[in-house]
Amino acid sequence: MTREDLRTFLLLGARAERDGITMAEIERQEDTVIRALAMLDDHPGLLLADEVGMGKTFEALGVIAAFKHREPRSKIVIVTPGPDLNKKWFSEIERFGEMYDFTGAACKAGTLTELIEGIRKHSIVVAPVTVFQSGRGTGDQTYLLSLYFWWKELHGHTANAILARFKDGDQDRVDVTDEKFLGVFDLKRLEPHLRAAFRRGKSAGVAGLDDLYESGKHSAFENRYAVQQALYRARFILSGKLLPKIDLLIVDEAHKLKNSGSLRTRAMRNVFDRRFRKAVFLTATPFQLDVSELREIFSLFSGAKDAPEDLSERIDTLLAAVGEYQRLYDEFQRSWSLLDAEAAARFCTAYDSGADVFEATDDPALEIVTKQVAALTKLKTEAIEPGFREWMIRSLREDKRVYRRHERLFVAPSGANALPFLIYERYIAELFRRGRTTHKAAVEINMVSSFAAARQGSLLAEELERVPAQAVPYKTLLNDMLGEVDDDEHEHPKLMATVKDALDAADRGEKTLIFCSRVATLAQLRKDLDAIWEDRVLERWRRVYPGAAAAEIFDTREADEKRHVGRHSQLQARFRRSQDALYLALRESYLGDEPLNRLTSHDLRRVVEDANAILRTQTTGKTVADRVDYQLAKYCVELAVLRLRHPKDGREVARREHIETLLKSAQTRRGTDPGEEAVMQDDAGERPRWAISERMAETVLGRAGSLWTSMSELLDPLKLPLRITVVEQLARYLTYKQVPFFADLLEAAQAAGVATDNVESAALLEFLPQFWESAPGIRWSSLIRNFLAYFVERTEQQQADILDGPIRSADFARHTRDGESRERLREAFNTPLYPMILIANEVMQEGLDLHKHCRRVVHHDLTWNPAQIEQRIGRIDRLGSLTSRLRMGDPETKLDVIYPVIRGTIDERLYRTVKSREKWLEFLLGASPDFSEFAFGDEDPTLSPTDWEESCRLI
C-alpha cells in the first residue's frame, strides 16, 4: 500500500494543525501504518514500540481503519491496562472520527460477559485487561467446581468432600444444568470444551482441576492456591472458547505482560489462544531492565491462529543474540576506555572516513578494539537487526537530547536540618548491629523523600517495645526532633527545593508536573505549595497596600470563630454580587463592541424607556425587587438596544435572534449559583420597585474593550447554555483568593491614578478597558483566550470534566489522592488555568497526556527503573506538546527534567544507578550511545567515532 492509497480512506493529518503536529510527523505515522500492514501480511503480530508520546494510539487506530476498509465486518478487540485507559481509548476513537468514521462500530466492555457479547454485536470492542481478573467470588468458583463434578461424574460424598476441603463446606454444589456460565452461557454451549478446561494433559502450564484430582484425589483440593489457579485456568479457557474469531487484537501497554506467571498474562494467553488472526502490541518500553523481558511479549504472538510452529525458537535465537551483543559491547566499552587519546583519535579518523579499520595494526590495544568492533558489527547486521525488523517498528525522538534539559538540583542539609539525616543513619546502623535487618534502601528513600514519609514509615512508626534497647535513644530523639510534620522548625531540604522550584515556575506562568511515590510526601508537598503560594499572592497585594497584614487582605477567624472579612473577600463579593456595578466587569456583553457609541441621546432615552417596560414585566424575589440589580438591568437594557436596531438582511436578522436567545438563556440560568436569587418566569414573585436610569444604562452599555470583546470567535461555537456557564465560571475563577488577578488589577489601577483605598465601582469599571490593553491585562486575557482555544476543541465529556473539575475551586496545586478522577485532573492540568502544579504518583505515570500546557517535570522521588523515568517524562513530551509548539517559534525552548538530589544520601546512588541503566535502555532500544551523557566523575570520557555511535545502535 502506498501513502496515496492510504489517504483515499484515512486522513491522519485531519487534526494536525489544531493539535500542533507537523506534517513530517503525520507522514511518519502514515509510513508506520503502511509498514505495519505489510508486516502483518507475513507475520502473526508485531510490536509497535515508538518512543513515548509519538502517537502509537493513532497509528494503531490507523491499522484498525485499514482492516475495516479491507473488510468492513472485521472483528477487532482492543485490550487496555485498566478502566481509565479504556475511557481514553474510547475518547480517542471518538476524536478519530475526522480521520476515519468508526460511528456505531465500537463499544466498551466492563466485564468478561460484555466482552464476549460485545464482539458478537460490534466490530470493535474496547476492554480493560482487568475483566479477566474477576472470578474470585465464591459463587463463580463453586459453579466451576460443580461443572467439573458434572463432567467428571463425581457425585454425593466425593463432591462434598472436595467442597469441604476447598471451601470448608460453606458452599453446596450448584445445578449446572440450570445455572449459566457468566450468567449467559448454558451447559450445551460449554460441554464441547470442558475437557480442555479441566485437563492440562502433557502440556506445560498450570494444572487443571482434573490433573489435581488424578494426582491426589480429595487431598489435592486442600491446596487452596493450586485449586484457585486451576479454576482461573478453566474460566479463561472456557471464555476463550466462547469468543468469536477475532481478526485483529490490539494490546496497549504490552510491557505489563512481561511476567509470564501473572494472572493477566495467563489470562491473555489462555483466553485468546488461537482466537485471533493478527495482533499489534503497543509499548514505548518493550523491556524495562533487560531485553529478555521481550520473550513473554513475543511469545503471545504464538497464540495467533496461523502462527508458525517454530516461532518460539526464532524468538529465543534473536534474544540470545541480543544478550551476546550486550556482553560484547560491555567488553568494547572497557577496552575503549583504556585507549590513549592518540590511538582513539586514529581509530575515529579511520572509521569516520570509511577506511578499513579492521586491518592488522601494530597497537595491541587498538587491535583488541578493532576485533571487538568487527564482532559487534557482524552480530548486529546478520542476526539482530533482521530479527527485530521482522517483529518490531520503533520510531525515535532523534532530537530529544537537544531539547530535553536534564538538571540535577543538588541540595545539602545544613545546620539543624542535617541532624535528622545523621541520626536516622545512626539509628539504622544500630538496628543492624543488634541483628534487626531492614530494607536499608527503602527506609533511606523515605528519609530523602520528606520528614513526613520518614515519620510514617515502618522504621519510626514501630512500637518502642519492639526496638532493641540500644537503638531506642535514636528513635526517641528522631521522633522528638521531627515532632509534628506541621512544625516548620526543621524544613526538609529536598522538599523545600522542589516547592521553591515549582513556585518560581508558577510565578513565570509555567506549570510543573511533580512525581512522588510516598503518600505522606504527596500531602506535605500539596500543603506547603498552597501555603507558600498564598504568601506570594499576599506579597503581590502588598504592592498596592504596603505593609498590610495578612488579616487585612485575607479572611481570618478570631478566637470566638467570628470571621474577619479581608479586602479580597470584600472585592470578590462586589464582583459576584449583582447589586454592585462591578458585577458587570467580567460579564459578556452580547451586543458587540462599543454599543453606546452608536446610540444618540434620543436613542438612549428610547432604550431606557423600553428597558423599564421590560423590567416591569419581570417577577423576582424580594431582594431583587427592592434593590437595583445589574444582572437584571443588563438583560433589560441589552434587549431594549437589540429591539431598537432594524436589521436589513437575513444575516442580521439571524444574529439579532441569536443574541435575543442568548440574553433570555442567561436570564433563565439565573439562580443556579449559590446565593443568587432567580428571576421568576411566572407571577409567583414580586415586581421590581426600582427603575433603570440613563446613567445605569450607560454603565451597562459603556464597557468598550471588555475581556470578551475579542473572543467571540471562540465563544460562538459553544451551545448557548454552555457558553453562559463557561463565561460565568471564568469570571468567578478570576476572583478566587489563590488567583492574583485582583492584585494585578488594583496595582495597575493605582498606577493609573485610580483610588484603591476605597475602591469605587464606577472608577474601576471605567479603568478596565485600559487594563486589558496593559501588560498585566494582556497576560490575563491571553490566559483566558488560550483556555477557550483548548476548551472548544474538547469533546462534550471532556468539557464537562473541565467545568466540574479543579477550575470550580481554583486549586493552585492538586495531587492524585485528592479523590479527583484521572480524567478531570488531566483535563484541568491541560488547560492554562489552575492547577499550576500536579503532584502525581505511579497512577499517573502511564497512559495520560499532560502536555498541552506543561514542559517541566520534577522527579522528587526517583525510581531505580529508567523505563519508568521515561514514561514519566512522556506525559509531557508528546506530539503537539507545549514544548514542540514553542520550539516552532523559538528552537532554543527546552523541556526541563529536574532531579532534586540530597548530597551524601541514597539520592546520589539512585541517580547514578538509574542514569547508568538509562544508558543501556536507550541504547538497546535504538539510541546512539553517548558516553559523555553518563559520565559522573570530573574526567572527560574518551570520544568514540561519530559514525560508530550511529551504526552500533541496536534497533
Short mmCIF file of C-alpha atoms in Angstrom, two decimals, residues 89 113 228 248 432 530 698 790 829 868 895 912:
data_model
loop_
_atom_site.label_atom_id
_atom_site.label_comp_id
_atom_site.label_asym_id
_atom_site.label_seq_id
_atom_site.Cartn_x
_atom_site.Cartn_y
_atom_site.Cartn_z
CA TRP A 89 -9.16 4.79 24.05
CA THR A 113 -19.61 -11.29 29.56
CA GLN A 228 -7.69 -21.35 42.62
CA LEU A 248 -7.11 -8.08 14.93
CA PHE A 432 21.81 -3.75 62.05
CA ASP A 530 -0.61 26.05 48.89
CA GLU A 698 -24.67 53.94 30.16
CA TYR A 790 -8.29 24.46 24.26
CA PHE A 829 -3.93 20.34 34.07
CA GLN A 868 9.56 4.45 34.46
CA LEU A 895 11.71 20.67 28.16
CA ARG A 912 23.75 7.23 39.32
#
